[in-house]
mmCIF file of C-alpha atoms and ligand atoms in Angstrom:
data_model
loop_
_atom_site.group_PDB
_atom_site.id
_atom_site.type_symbol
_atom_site.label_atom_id
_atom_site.label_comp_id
_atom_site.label_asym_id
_atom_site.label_seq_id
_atom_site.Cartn_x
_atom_site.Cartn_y
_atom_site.Cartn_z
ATOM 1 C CA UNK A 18 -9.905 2.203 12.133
ATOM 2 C CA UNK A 19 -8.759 4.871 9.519
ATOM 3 C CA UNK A 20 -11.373 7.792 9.446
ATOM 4 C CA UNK A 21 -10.522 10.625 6.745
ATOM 5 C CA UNK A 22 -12.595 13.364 7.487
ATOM 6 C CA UNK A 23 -13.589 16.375 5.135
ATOM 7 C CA UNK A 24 -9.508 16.627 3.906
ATOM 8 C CA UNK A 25 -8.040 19.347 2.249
ATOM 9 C CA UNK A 26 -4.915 19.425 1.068
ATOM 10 C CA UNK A 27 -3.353 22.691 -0.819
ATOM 11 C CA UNK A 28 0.055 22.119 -2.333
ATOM 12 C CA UNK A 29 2.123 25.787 -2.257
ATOM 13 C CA UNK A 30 -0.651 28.155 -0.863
ATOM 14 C CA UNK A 31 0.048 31.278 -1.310
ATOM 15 C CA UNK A 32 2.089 31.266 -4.606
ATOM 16 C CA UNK A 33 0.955 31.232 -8.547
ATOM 17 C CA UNK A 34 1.761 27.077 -8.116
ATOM 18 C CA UNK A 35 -0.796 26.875 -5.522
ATOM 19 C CA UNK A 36 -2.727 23.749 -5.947
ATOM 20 C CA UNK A 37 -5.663 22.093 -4.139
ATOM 21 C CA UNK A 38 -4.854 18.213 -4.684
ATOM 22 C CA UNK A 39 -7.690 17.362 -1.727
ATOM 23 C CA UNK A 40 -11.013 18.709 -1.815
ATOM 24 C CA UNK A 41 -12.929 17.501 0.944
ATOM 25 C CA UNK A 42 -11.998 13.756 1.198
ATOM 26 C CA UNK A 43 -13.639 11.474 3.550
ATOM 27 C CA UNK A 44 -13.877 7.694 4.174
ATOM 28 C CA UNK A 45 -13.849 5.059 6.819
ATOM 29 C CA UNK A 46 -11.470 2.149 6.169
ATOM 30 C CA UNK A 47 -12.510 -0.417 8.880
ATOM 31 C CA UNK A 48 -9.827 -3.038 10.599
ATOM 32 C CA UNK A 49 -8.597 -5.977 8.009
ATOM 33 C CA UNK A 50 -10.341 -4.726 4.881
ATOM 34 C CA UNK A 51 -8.224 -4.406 2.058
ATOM 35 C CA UNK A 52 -9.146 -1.500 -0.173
ATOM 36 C CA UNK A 53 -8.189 -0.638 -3.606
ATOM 37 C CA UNK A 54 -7.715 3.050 -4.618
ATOM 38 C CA UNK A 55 -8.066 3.906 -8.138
ATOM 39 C CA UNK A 56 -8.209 7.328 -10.174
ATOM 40 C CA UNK A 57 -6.746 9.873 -12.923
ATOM 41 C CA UNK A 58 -3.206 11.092 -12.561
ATOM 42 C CA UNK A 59 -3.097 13.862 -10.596
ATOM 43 C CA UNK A 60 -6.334 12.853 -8.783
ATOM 44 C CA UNK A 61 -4.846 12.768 -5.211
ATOM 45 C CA UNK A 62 -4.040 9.261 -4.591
ATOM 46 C CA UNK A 63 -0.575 9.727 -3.467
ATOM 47 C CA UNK A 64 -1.258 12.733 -1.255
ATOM 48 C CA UNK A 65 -4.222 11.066 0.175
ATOM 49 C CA UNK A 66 -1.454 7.647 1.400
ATOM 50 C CA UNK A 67 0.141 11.174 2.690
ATOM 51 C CA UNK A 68 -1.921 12.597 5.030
ATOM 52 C CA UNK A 69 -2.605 8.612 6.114
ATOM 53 C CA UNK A 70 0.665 8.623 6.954
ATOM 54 C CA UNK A 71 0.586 11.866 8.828
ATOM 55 C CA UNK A 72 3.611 13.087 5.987
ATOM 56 C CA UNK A 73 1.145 15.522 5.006
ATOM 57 C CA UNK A 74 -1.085 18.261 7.322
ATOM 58 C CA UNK A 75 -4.296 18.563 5.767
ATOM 59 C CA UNK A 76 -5.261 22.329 5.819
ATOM 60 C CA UNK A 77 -8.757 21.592 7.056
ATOM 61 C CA UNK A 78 -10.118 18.179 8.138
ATOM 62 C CA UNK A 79 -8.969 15.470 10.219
ATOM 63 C CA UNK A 80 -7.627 11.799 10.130
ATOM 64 C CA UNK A 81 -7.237 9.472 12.796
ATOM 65 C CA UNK A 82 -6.196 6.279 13.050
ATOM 66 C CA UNK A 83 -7.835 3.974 16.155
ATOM 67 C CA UNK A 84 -9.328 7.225 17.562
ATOM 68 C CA UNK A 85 -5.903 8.511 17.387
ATOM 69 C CA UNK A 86 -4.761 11.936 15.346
ATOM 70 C CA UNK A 87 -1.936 10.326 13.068
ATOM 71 C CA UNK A 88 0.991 11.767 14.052
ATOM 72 C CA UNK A 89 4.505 10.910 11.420
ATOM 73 C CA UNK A 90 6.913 10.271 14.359
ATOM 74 C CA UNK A 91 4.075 7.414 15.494
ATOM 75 C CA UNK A 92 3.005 5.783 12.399
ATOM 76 C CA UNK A 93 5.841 3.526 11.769
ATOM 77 C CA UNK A 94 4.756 2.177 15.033
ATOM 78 C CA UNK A 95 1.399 1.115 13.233
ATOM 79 C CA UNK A 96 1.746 1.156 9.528
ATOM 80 C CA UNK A 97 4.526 -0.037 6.898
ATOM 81 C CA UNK A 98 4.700 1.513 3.437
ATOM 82 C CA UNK A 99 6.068 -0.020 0.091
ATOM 83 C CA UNK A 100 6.406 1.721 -2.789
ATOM 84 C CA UNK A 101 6.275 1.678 -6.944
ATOM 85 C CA UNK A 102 10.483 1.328 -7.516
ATOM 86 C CA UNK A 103 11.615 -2.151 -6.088
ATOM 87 C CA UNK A 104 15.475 -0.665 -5.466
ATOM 88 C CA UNK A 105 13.437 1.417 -2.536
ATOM 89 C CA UNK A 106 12.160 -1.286 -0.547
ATOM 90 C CA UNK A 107 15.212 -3.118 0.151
ATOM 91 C CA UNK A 108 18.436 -2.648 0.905
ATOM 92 C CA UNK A 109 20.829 -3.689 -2.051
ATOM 93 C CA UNK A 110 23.926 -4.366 -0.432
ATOM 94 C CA UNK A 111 22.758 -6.600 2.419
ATOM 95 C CA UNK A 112 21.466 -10.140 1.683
ATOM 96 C CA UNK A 113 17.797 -11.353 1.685
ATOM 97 C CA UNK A 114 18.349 -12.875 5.353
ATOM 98 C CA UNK A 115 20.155 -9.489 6.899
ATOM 99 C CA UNK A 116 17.638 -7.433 5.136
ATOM 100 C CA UNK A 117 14.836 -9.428 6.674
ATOM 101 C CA UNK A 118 16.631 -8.760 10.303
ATOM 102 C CA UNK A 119 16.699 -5.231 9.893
ATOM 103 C CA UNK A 120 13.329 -5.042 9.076
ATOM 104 C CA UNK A 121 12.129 -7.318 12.171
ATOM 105 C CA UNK A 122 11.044 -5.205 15.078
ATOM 106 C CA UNK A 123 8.908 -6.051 17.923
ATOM 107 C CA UNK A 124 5.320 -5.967 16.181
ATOM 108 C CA UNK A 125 2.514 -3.270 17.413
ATOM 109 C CA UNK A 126 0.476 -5.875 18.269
ATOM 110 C CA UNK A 127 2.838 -7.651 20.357
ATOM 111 C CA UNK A 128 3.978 -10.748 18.339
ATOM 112 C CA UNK A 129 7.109 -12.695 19.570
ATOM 113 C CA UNK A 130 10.239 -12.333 17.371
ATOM 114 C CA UNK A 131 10.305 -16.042 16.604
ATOM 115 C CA UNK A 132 6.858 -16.569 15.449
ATOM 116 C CA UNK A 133 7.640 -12.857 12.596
ATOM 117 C CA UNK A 134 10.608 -14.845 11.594
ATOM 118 C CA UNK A 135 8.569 -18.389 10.989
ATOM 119 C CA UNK A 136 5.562 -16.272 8.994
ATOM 120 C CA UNK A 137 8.332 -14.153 7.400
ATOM 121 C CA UNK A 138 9.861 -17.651 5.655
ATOM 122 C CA UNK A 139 6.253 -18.992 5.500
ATOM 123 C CA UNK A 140 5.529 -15.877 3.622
ATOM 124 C CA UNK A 141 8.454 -16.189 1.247
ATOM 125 C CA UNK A 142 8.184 -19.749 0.446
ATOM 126 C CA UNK A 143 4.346 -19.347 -0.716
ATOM 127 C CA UNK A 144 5.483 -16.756 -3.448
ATOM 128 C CA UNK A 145 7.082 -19.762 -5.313
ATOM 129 C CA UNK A 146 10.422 -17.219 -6.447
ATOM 130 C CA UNK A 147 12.907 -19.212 -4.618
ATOM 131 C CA UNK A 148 14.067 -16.132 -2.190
ATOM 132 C CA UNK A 149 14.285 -18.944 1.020
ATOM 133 C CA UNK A 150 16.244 -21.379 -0.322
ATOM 134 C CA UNK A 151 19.679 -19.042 -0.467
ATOM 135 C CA UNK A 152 19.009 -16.627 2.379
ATOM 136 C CA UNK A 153 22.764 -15.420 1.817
ATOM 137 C CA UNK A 154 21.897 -14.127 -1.746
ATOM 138 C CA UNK A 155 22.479 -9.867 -1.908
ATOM 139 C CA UNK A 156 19.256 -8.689 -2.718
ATOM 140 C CA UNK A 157 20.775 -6.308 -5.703
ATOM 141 C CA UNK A 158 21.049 -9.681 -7.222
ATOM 142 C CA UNK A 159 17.088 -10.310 -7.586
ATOM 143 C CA UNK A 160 14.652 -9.798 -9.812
ATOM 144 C CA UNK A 161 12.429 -6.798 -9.564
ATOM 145 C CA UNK A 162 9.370 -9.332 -8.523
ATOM 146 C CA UNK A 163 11.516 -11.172 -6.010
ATOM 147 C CA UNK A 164 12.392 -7.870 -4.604
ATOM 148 C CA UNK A 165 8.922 -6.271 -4.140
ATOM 149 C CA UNK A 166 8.161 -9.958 -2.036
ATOM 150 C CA UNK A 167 11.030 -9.506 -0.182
ATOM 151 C CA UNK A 168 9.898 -6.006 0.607
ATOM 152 C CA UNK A 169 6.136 -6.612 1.234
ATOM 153 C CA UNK A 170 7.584 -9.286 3.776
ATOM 154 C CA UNK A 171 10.445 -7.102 5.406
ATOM 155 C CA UNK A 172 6.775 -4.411 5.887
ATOM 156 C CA UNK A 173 5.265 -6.867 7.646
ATOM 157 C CA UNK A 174 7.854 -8.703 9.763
ATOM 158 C CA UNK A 175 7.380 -6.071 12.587
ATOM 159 C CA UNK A 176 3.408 -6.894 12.304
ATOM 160 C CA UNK A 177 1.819 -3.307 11.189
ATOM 161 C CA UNK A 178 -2.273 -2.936 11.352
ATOM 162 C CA UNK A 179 -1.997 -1.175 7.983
ATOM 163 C CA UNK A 180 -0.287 -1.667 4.920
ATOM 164 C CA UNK A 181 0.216 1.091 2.623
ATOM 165 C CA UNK A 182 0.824 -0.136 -1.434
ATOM 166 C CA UNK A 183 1.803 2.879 -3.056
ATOM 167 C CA UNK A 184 1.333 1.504 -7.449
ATOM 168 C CA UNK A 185 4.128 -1.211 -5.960
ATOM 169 C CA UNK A 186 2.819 -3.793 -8.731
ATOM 170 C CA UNK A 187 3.396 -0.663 -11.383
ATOM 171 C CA UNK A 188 6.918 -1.912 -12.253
ATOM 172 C CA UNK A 189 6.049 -5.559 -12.946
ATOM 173 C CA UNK A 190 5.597 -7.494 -15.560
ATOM 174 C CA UNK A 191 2.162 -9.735 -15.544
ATOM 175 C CA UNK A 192 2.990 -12.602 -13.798
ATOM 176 C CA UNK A 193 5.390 -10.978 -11.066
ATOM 177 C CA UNK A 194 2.457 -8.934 -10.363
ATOM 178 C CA UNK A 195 0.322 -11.932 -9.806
ATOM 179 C CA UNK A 196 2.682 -13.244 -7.558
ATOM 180 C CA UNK A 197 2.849 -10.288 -5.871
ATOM 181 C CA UNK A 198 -0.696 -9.604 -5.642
ATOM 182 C CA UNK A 199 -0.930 -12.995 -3.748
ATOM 183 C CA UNK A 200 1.173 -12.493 -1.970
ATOM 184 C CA UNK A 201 -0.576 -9.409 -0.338
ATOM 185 C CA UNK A 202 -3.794 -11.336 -0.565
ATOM 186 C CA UNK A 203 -2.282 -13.734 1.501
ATOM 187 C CA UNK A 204 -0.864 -11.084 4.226
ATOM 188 C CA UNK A 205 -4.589 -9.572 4.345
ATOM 189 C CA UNK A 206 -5.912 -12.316 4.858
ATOM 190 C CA UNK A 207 -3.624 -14.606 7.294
ATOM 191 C CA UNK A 208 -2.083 -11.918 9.294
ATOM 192 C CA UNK A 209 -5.168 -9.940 9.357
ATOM 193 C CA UNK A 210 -3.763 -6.638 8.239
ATOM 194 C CA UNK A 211 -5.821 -3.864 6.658
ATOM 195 C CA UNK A 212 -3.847 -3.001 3.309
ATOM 196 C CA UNK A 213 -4.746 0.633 1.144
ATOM 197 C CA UNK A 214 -3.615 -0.080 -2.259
ATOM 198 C CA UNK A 215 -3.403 2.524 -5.111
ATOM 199 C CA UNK A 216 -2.831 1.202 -8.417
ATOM 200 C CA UNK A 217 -3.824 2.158 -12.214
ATOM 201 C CA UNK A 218 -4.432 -1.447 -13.348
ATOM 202 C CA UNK A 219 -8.351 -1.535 -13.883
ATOM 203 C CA UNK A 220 -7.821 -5.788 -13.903
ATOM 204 C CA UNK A 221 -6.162 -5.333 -10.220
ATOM 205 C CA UNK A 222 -9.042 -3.459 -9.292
ATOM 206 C CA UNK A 223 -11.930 -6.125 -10.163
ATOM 207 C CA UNK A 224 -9.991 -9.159 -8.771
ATOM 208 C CA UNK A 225 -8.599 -8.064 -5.406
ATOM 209 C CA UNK A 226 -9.647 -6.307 -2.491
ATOM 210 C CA UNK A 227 -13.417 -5.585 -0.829
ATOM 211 C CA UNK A 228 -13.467 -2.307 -1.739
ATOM 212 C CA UNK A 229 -12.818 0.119 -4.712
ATOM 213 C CA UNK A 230 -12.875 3.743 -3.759
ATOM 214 C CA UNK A 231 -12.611 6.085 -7.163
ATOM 215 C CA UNK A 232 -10.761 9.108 -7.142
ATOM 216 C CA UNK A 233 -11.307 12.023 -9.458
ATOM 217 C CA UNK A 234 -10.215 15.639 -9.201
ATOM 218 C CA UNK A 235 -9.351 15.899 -5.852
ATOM 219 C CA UNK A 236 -12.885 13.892 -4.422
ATOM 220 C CA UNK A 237 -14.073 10.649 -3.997
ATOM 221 C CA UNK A 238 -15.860 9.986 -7.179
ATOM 222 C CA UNK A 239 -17.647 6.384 -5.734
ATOM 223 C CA UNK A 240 -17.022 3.574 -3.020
ATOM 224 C CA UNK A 241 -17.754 0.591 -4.779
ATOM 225 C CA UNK A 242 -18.764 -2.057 -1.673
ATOM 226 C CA UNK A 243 -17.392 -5.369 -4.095
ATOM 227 C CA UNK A 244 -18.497 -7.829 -1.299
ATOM 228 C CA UNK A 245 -22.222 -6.739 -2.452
ATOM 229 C CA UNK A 246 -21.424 -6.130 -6.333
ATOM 230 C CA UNK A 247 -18.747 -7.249 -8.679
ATOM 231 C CA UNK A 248 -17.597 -4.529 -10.418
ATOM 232 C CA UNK A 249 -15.972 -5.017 -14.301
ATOM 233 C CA UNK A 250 -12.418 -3.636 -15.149
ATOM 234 C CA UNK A 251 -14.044 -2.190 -18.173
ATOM 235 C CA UNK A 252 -16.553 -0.232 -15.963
ATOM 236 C CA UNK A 253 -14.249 1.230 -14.032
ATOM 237 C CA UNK A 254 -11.914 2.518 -16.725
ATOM 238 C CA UNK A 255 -15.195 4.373 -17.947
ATOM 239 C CA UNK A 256 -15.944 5.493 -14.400
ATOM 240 C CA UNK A 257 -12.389 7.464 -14.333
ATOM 241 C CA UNK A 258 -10.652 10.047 -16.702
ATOM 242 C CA UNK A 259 -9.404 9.566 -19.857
ATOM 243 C CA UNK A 260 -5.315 10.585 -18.298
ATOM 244 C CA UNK A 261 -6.528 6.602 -16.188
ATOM 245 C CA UNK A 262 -7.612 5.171 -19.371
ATOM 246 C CA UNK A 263 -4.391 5.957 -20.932
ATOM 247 C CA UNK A 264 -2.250 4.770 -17.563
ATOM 248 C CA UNK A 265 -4.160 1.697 -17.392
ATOM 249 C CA UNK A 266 -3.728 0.429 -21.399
HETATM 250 N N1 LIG B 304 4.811 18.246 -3.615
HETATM 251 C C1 LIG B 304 3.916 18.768 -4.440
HETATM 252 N N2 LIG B 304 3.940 20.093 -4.737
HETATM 253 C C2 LIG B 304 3.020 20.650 -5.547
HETATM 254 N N3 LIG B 304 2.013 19.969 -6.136
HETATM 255 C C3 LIG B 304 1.945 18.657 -5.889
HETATM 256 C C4 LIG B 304 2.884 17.987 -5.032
HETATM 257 N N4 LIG B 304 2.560 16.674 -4.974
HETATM 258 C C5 LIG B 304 1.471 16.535 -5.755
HETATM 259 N N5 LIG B 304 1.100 17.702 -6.296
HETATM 260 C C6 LIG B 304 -0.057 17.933 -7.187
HETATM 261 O O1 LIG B 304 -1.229 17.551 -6.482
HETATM 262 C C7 LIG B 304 -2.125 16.837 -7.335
HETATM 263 C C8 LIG B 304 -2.375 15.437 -6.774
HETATM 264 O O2 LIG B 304 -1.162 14.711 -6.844
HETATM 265 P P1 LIG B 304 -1.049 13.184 -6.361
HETATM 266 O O3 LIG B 304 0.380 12.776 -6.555
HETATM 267 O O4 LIG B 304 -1.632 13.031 -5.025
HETATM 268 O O5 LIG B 304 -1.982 12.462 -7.433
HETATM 269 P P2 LIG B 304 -2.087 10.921 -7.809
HETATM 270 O O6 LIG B 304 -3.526 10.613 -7.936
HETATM 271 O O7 LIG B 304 -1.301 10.095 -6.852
HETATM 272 O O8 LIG B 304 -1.399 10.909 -9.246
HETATM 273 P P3 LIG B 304 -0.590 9.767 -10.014
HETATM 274 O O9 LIG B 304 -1.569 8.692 -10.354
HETATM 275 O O10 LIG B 304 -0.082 10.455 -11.229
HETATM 276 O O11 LIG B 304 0.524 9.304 -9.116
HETATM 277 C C9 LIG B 304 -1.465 16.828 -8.711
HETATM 278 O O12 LIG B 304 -1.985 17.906 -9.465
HETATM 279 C C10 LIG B 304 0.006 17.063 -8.426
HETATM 280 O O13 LIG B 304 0.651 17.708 -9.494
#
């Protein structure tokens, strides 16, 4: 479905700052799998979500989404995005219900309005936070948890293929980012839609998704297939740099 091919991605070519922050990335990410994306600061993660999202144009290389060259203006057709802050995924001043509405749109793959709005409550009420018992509630008043559910929901409403996670359990405390990360278990799963996750918590890593791909320096380090292997978060802190090791503690 996604296919990254031989990437390269130089940040301000041309001047003293010029940076190579992808050096030759590939990878197939295949319909409905969920893949974690782990890795050093500075080792590409972001830029790689990037050039998914057709934000960035790789210098060299290709990537394609269902045969398709991604193209930015198209994406939101296909994908939904949320992100590390949970003040960006919502909109404060509206309540949980009108931010919900805003968010529907008719889904890529052709869903009905009324059965986005029954899986969008469905969705809600299985996180356990309360968010759809007071629809009328401003969203500025909820916690950061309830927050990133109610934005992981509004992402799927319109019924993307892909999800992009951008670190969006990074500002949570332990059990919000359980509930979170079942919550996004759940939306692989029952709707079905492939998620890319990048996140620097090593215990993230071992329990969720099919597929670890490691990051270092610009490269794919490894492709851990965890459908075949269980992998430990212990082993993959050593796999990764020391700058990880020090995110992750
Ligand atoms: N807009 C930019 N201009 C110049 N350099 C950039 C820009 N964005 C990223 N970089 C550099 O490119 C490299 C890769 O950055 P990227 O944000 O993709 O890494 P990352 O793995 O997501 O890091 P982190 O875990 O810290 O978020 C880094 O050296 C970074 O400083």
């Amino acid at each position: 479905m996604i296919s990254v091919k031989n990437v390269e991605v130089v940040y301000n070519r041309g001047t003293l700052d010029e940076k190579t922050a992808l050096k030759g990335v590939s990878m197939k990410i295949l319909p409905g799998e969920f893949v974690i994306i782990v890795g050093s600061n500075g080792a590409g993660k972001s830029t790689l979500l990037k050039v998914i999202t057709g934000e960035i144009k790789p210098l060299r290389g290709s990537c394609e989404i269902m045969g398709s060259p991604v193209r930015a203006n198209q994406i939101f057709r296909k994908a939904s995005i949320v992100c590390q802050d949970p003040n960006t995924g919502v909109f404060p001043n509206l309540t949980i219900e009108e931010n919900l509405i805003l968010a529907r749109r008719k889904g890529s793959r052709g869903l009905t309005f009324g059965r986005i709005d029954k899986k969008s409550i469905e969705l809600l009420k299985s996180t356990k936070l309360g968010l759809e018992s007071d629809l009328k509630r401003k969203a500025s008043k909820l916690s950061g948890g309830q927050k990133q559910a109610l934005a992981l929901v509004m992402a799927v409403s319109s019924d993307p293929e892909l999800l992009l996670l951008d670190e969006h359990t990074a500002a949570l405390d332990p059990r919000s980012t359980e509930t979170i990360m079942e919550l996004t278990e759940r939306i692989n799963k029952e709707l079905g839609t492939t998620v890319v996750m990048i996140t620097h918590d090593m215990a993230i890593a071992e329990n969720y998704g099919e597929r670890v791909i490691v990051m270092e320096d610009g490269k794919v380090s490894a492709i851990i297939d965890k459908t075949t292997r269980k992998v430990a978060a212990s082993e993959l802190k050593a796999m990764i740099g020391t700058a990880a090791l020090l995110a992750a503690d």
